[in-house]
Amino acid sequence: MRMSDLIEEFIKDLFDENEEIEIQRNELAEHFNCVPSQINYVIATRFKPSQGYYVESRRGGGGHIKIKKATNSKSDYLMYIIKNIGKEITSNEVDILISDFLSYGVIDEKEAKLLKVATSDNVLQLTKDIKDEVRARIFKNMLINLE
Amino acid sequence: MRMSDLIEEFIKDLFDENEEIEIQRNELAEHFNCVPSQINYVIATRFKPSQGYYVESRRGGGGHIKIKKATNSKSDYLMYIIKNIGKEITSNEVDILISDFLSYGVIDEKEAKLLKVATSDNVLQLTKDIKDEVRARIFKNMLINLE
DNA sequence: ACATTGTAGGTCAAAGAAAGTCAAAGTTAA
DNA sequence: TTAACTTTGACTTTCTTTGACCTACAATGT
């Protein structure tokens, strides 16, 4: 079995009873006898937002990596949507989804506003080639964190 | 847990019932078994004006460090912050602002999460030259729409 | 008053501790 | 036999801890 799979499994086991776990990169690398950057690789490939995880970290003394599981308690629906949003999404598609969410009561007006603003063309002001990608990432990640 | 975090927590606990606290640098350092300048470090990184604190001190016999909590009205405060965010903002600065907002009760946990996610490096995945600009736009616009 | 001495706090840079990045080399599966 | 996925490691960035040296104020003796 691949190293990466073992590490993935190990991390996933930590999610017992916890929605959020914290690891020490070097410590974990040592435990698995691999280079630290392998931990980054595992996180990058197995704990992506599109897989329902959100990652935060801090460097320096006492540094750590936090991984949060998107709790889909209320929203299998949201999860379904998130999984089905591709690499890109247009402003229009976002609008449609938001109004769907609103009418299903999955989000409230305030959240709708924030989603809208954070993903609008005006605010992003990015070139066409990356705009929809960045929008997709922001949108998906915000949705994951709506809980 | 980091020394600095412990000291930060300790100081913040002093703010119970008080808008203004006073500490003795050397005494505190002794209490935590660290060098005195570590106290300065904690103050410099965790009690900055941008985090809503105002610090005064006096040297010499009977010297001390006073930390005051700035009590600003909610939206004035937000507006002030929004106006003072420049063309760019780093992920770290956003973090600091968010935790500041939280401790002032200007935003709630849910909103904090959304702000955080929508502006995180992980999510944006943009090149260095535009990342902080895009983040500033998203952040400011989301803040404006909080009220 | 003034100079001296002791008591605080301030500064800054170096060393240390984690995590991040990226690309090259190695593997595996189609 | 390529294309995709993994492993590895050198280099970078960020945050924390520590200590040597500096500055300001207060108390005290003359």
PDB file of N, CA and C in Angstrom, chain A residues 82-127:
ATOM      1  N   ILE A  82     -21.882  21.118  -4.360  1.00  0.00           N
ATOM      2  CA  ILE A  82     -20.447  21.408  -4.329  1.00  0.00           C
ATOM      3  C   ILE A  82     -19.670  20.415  -5.188  1.00  0.00           C
ATOM      4  N   LYS A  83     -20.010  19.168  -5.027  1.00  0.00           N
ATOM      5  CA  LYS A  83     -19.304  18.151  -5.794  1.00  0.00           C
ATOM      6  C   LYS A  83     -19.526  18.304  -7.282  1.00  0.00           C
ATOM      7  N   ASN A  84     -20.668  18.846  -7.599  1.00  0.00           N
ATOM      8  CA  ASN A  84     -20.985  18.959  -9.018  1.00  0.00           C
ATOM      9  C   ASN A  84     -20.598  20.286  -9.658  1.00  0.00           C
ATOM     10  N   ILE A  85     -20.069  21.177  -8.855  1.00  0.00           N
ATOM     11  CA  ILE A  85     -19.537  22.390  -9.447  1.00  0.00           C
ATOM     12  C   ILE A  85     -18.154  22.035  -9.970  1.00  0.00           C
ATOM     13  N   GLY A  86     -17.923  22.324 -11.205  1.00  0.00           N
ATOM     14  CA  GLY A  86     -16.641  21.937 -11.795  1.00  0.00           C
ATOM     15  C   GLY A  86     -15.532  22.878 -11.419  1.00  0.00           C
ATOM     16  N   LYS A  87     -14.551  22.901 -12.270  1.00  0.00           N
ATOM     17  CA  LYS A  87     -13.383  23.732 -12.052  1.00  0.00           C
ATOM     18  C   LYS A  87     -13.733  25.213 -12.225  1.00  0.00           C
ATOM     19  N   GLU A  88     -14.783  25.463 -12.966  1.00  0.00           N
ATOM     20  CA  GLU A  88     -15.150  26.860 -13.228  1.00  0.00           C
ATOM     21  C   GLU A  88     -16.637  27.082 -13.023  1.00  0.00           C
ATOM     22  N   ILE A  89     -16.975  28.312 -12.727  1.00  0.00           N
ATOM     23  CA  ILE A  89     -18.392  28.649 -12.663  1.00  0.00           C
ATOM     24  C   ILE A  89     -18.578  30.127 -13.008  1.00  0.00           C
ATOM     25  N   THR A  90     -19.614  30.414 -13.776  1.00  0.00           N
ATOM     26  CA  THR A  90     -19.844  31.804 -14.164  1.00  0.00           C
ATOM     27  C   THR A  90     -20.653  32.519 -13.098  1.00  0.00           C
ATOM     28  N   SER A  91     -20.645  33.829 -13.208  1.00  0.00           N
ATOM     29  CA  SER A  91     -21.377  34.656 -12.273  1.00  0.00           C
ATOM     30  C   SER A  91     -22.874  34.327 -12.346  1.00  0.00           C
ATOM     31  N   ASN A  92     -23.310  34.077 -13.537  1.00  0.00           N
ATOM     32  CA  ASN A  92     -24.720  33.738 -13.741  1.00  0.00           C
ATOM     33  C   ASN A  92     -25.129  32.436 -13.085  1.00  0.00           C
ATOM     34  N   GLU A  93     -24.286  31.464 -13.236  1.00  0.00           N
ATOM     35  CA  GLU A  93     -24.569  30.174 -12.617  1.00  0.00           C
ATOM     36  C   GLU A  93     -24.626  30.305 -11.103  1.00  0.00           C
ATOM     37  N   VAL A  94     -23.727  31.131 -10.590  1.00  0.00           N
ATOM     38  CA  VAL A  94     -23.737  31.371  -9.147  1.00  0.00           C
ATOM     39  C   VAL A  94     -25.074  31.979  -8.735  1.00  0.00           C
ATOM     40  N   ASP A  95     -25.503  32.969  -9.480  1.00  0.00           N
ATOM     41  CA  ASP A  95     -26.785  33.616  -9.174  1.00  0.00           C
ATOM     42  C   ASP A  95     -27.921  32.611  -9.093  1.00  0.00           C
ATOM     43  N   ILE A  96     -27.948  31.756 -10.088  1.00  0.00           N
ATOM     44  CA  ILE A  96     -29.027  30.762 -10.125  1.00  0.00           C
ATOM     45  C   ILE A  96     -28.972  29.849  -8.917  1.00  0.00           C
ATOM     46  N   LEU A  97     -27.775  29.394  -8.608  1.00  0.00           N
ATOM     47  CA  LEU A  97     -27.625  28.516  -7.447  1.00  0.00           C
ATOM     48  C   LEU A  97     -28.035  29.227  -6.160  1.00  0.00           C
ATOM     49  N   ILE A  98     -27.596  30.452  -6.038  1.00  0.00           N
ATOM     50  CA  ILE A  98     -27.923  31.196  -4.817  1.00  0.00           C
ATOM     51  C   ILE A  98     -29.436  31.337  -4.651  1.00  0.00           C
ATOM     52  N   SER A  99     -30.104  31.639  -5.745  1.00  0.00           N
ATOM     53  CA  SER A  99     -31.546  31.807  -5.557  1.00  0.00           C
ATOM     54  C   SER A  99     -32.235  30.465  -5.294  1.00  0.00           C
ATOM     55  N   ASP A 100     -31.640  29.408  -5.816  1.00  0.00           N
ATOM     56  CA  ASP A 100     -32.137  28.076  -5.460  1.00  0.00           C
ATOM     57  C   ASP A 100     -31.965  27.818  -3.964  1.00  0.00           C
ATOM     58  N   PHE A 101     -30.769  28.079  -3.498  1.00  0.00           N
ATOM     59  CA  PHE A 101     -30.470  27.852  -2.077  1.00  0.00           C
ATOM     60  C   PHE A 101     -31.434  28.625  -1.194  1.00  0.00           C
ATOM     61  N   LEU A 102     -31.661  29.873  -1.614  1.00  0.00           N
ATOM     62  CA  LEU A 102     -32.564  30.715  -0.838  1.00  0.00           C
ATOM     63  C   LEU A 102     -33.956  30.117  -0.780  1.00  0.00           C
ATOM     64  N   SER A 103     -34.416  29.696  -1.928  1.00  0.00           N
ATOM     65  CA  SER A 103     -35.793  29.192  -1.936  1.00  0.00           C
ATOM     66  C   SER A 103     -35.915  27.839  -1.234  1.00  0.00           C
ATOM     67  N   TYR A 104     -34.821  27.138  -1.138  1.00  0.00           N
ATOM     68  CA  TYR A 104     -34.850  25.884  -0.379  1.00  0.00           C
ATOM     69  C   TYR A 104     -34.575  26.121   1.106  1.00  0.00           C
ATOM     70  N   GLY A 105     -34.275  27.362   1.428  1.00  0.00           N
ATOM     71  CA  GLY A 105     -33.981  27.667   2.828  1.00  0.00           C
ATOM     72  C   GLY A 105     -32.659  27.109   3.305  1.00  0.00           C
ATOM     73  N   VAL A 106     -31.778  26.852   2.374  1.00  0.00           N
ATOM     74  CA  VAL A 106     -30.471  26.311   2.778  1.00  0.00           C
ATOM     75  C   VAL A 106     -29.554  27.413   3.295  1.00  0.00           C
ATOM     76  N   ILE A 107     -29.790  28.601   2.806  1.00  0.00           N
ATOM     77  CA  ILE A 107     -29.013  29.750   3.284  1.00  0.00           C
ATOM     78  C   ILE A 107     -29.974  30.896   3.583  1.00  0.00           C
ATOM     79  N   ASP A 108     -29.504  31.888   4.330  1.00  0.00           N
ATOM     80  CA  ASP A 108     -30.372  33.037   4.578  1.00  0.00           C
ATOM     81  C   ASP A 108     -29.922  34.236   3.746  1.00  0.00           C
ATOM     82  N   GLU A 109     -30.668  35.309   3.840  1.00  0.00           N
ATOM     83  CA  GLU A 109     -30.412  36.490   3.010  1.00  0.00           C
ATOM     84  C   GLU A 109     -28.988  37.026   3.185  1.00  0.00           C
ATOM     85  N   LYS A 110     -28.575  37.026   4.409  1.00  0.00           N
ATOM     86  CA  LYS A 110     -27.261  37.571   4.711  1.00  0.00           C
ATOM     87  C   LYS A 110     -26.163  36.741   4.045  1.00  0.00           C
ATOM     88  N   GLU A 111     -26.313  35.437   4.173  1.00  0.00           N
ATOM     89  CA  GLU A 111     -25.335  34.555   3.558  1.00  0.00           C
ATOM     90  C   GLU A 111     -25.370  34.679   2.037  1.00  0.00           C
ATOM     91  N   ALA A 112     -26.540  34.838   1.520  1.00  0.00           N
ATOM     92  CA  ALA A 112     -26.704  34.992   0.078  1.00  0.00           C
ATOM     93  C   ALA A 112     -25.921  36.210  -0.404  1.00  0.00           C
ATOM     94  N   LYS A 113     -26.069  37.273   0.361  1.00  0.00           N
ATOM     95  CA  LYS A 113     -25.384  38.514   0.017  1.00  0.00           C
ATOM     96  C   LYS A 113     -23.879  38.306  -0.008  1.00  0.00           C
ATOM     97  N   LEU A 114     -23.388  37.661   1.038  1.00  0.00           N
ATOM     98  CA  LEU A 114     -21.947  37.447   1.135  1.00  0.00           C
ATOM     99  C   LEU A 114     -21.429  36.571   0.003  1.00  0.00           C
ATOM    100  N   LEU A 115     -22.166  35.527  -0.290  1.00  0.00           N
ATOM    101  CA  LEU A 115     -21.771  34.643  -1.387  1.00  0.00           C
ATOM    102  C   LEU A 115     -21.722  35.427  -2.689  1.00  0.00           C
ATOM    103  N   LYS A 116     -22.735  36.191  -2.881  1.00  0.00           N
ATOM    104  CA  LYS A 116     -22.858  36.978  -4.108  1.00  0.00           C
ATOM    105  C   LYS A 116     -21.690  37.947  -4.244  1.00  0.00           C
ATOM    106  N   VAL A 117     -21.470  38.711  -3.212  1.00  0.00           N
ATOM    107  CA  VAL A 117     -20.415  39.723  -3.248  1.00  0.00           C
ATOM    108  C   VAL A 117     -19.040  39.110  -3.476  1.00  0.00           C
ATOM    109  N   ALA A 118     -18.770  38.048  -2.726  1.00  0.00           N
ATOM    110  CA  ALA A 118     -17.424  37.470  -2.788  1.00  0.00           C
ATOM    111  C   ALA A 118     -17.120  36.830  -4.137  1.00  0.00           C
ATOM    112  N   THR A 119     -18.140  36.600  -4.915  1.00  0.00           N
ATOM    113  CA  THR A 119     -17.911  35.918  -6.191  1.00  0.00           C
ATOM    114  C   THR A 119     -18.253  36.775  -7.406  1.00  0.00           C
ATOM    115  N   SER A 120     -18.577  38.027  -7.147  1.00  0.00           N
ATOM    116  CA  SER A 120     -19.015  38.852  -8.280  1.00  0.00           C
ATOM    117  C   SER A 120     -17.860  39.321  -9.148  1.00  0.00           C
ATOM    118  N   ASP A 121     -18.143  39.484 -10.412  1.00  0.00           N
ATOM    119  CA  ASP A 121     -17.129  39.953 -11.358  1.00  0.00           C
ATOM    120  C   ASP A 121     -16.504  41.271 -10.916  1.00  0.00           C
ATOM    121  N   ASN A 122     -17.349  42.159 -10.459  1.00  0.00           N
ATOM    122  CA  ASN A 122     -16.873  43.477 -10.033  1.00  0.00           C
ATOM    123  C   ASN A 122     -15.796  43.405  -8.971  1.00  0.00           C
ATOM    124  N   VAL A 123     -16.028  42.519  -8.053  1.00  0.00           N
ATOM    125  CA  VAL A 123     -15.099  42.408  -6.946  1.00  0.00           C
ATOM    126  C   VAL A 123     -13.839  41.661  -7.362  1.00  0.00           C
ATOM    127  N   LEU A 124     -13.999  40.588  -8.063  1.00  0.00           N
ATOM    128  CA  LEU A 124     -12.838  39.792  -8.447  1.00  0.00           C
ATOM    129  C   LEU A 124     -11.920  40.551  -9.396  1.00  0.00           C
ATOM    130  N   GLN A 125     -12.508  41.153 -10.389  1.00  0.00           N
ATOM    131  CA  GLN A 125     -11.722  41.894 -11.392  1.00  0.00           C
ATOM    132  C   GLN A 125     -10.530  41.102 -11.903  1.00  0.00           C
ATOM    133  N   LEU A 126     -10.820  39.912 -12.335  1.00  0.00           N
ATOM    134  CA  LEU A 126      -9.741  39.083 -12.846  1.00  0.00           C
ATOM    135  C   LEU A 126      -9.903  38.891 -14.349  1.00  0.00           C
ATOM    136  N   THR A 127      -8.833  38.445 -14.954  1.00  0.00           N
ATOM    137  CA  THR A 127      -8.924  38.215 -16.384  1.00  0.00           C
ATOM    138  C   THR A 127      -9.803  36.995 -16.653  1.00  0.00           C
TER     139      THR A 127
END
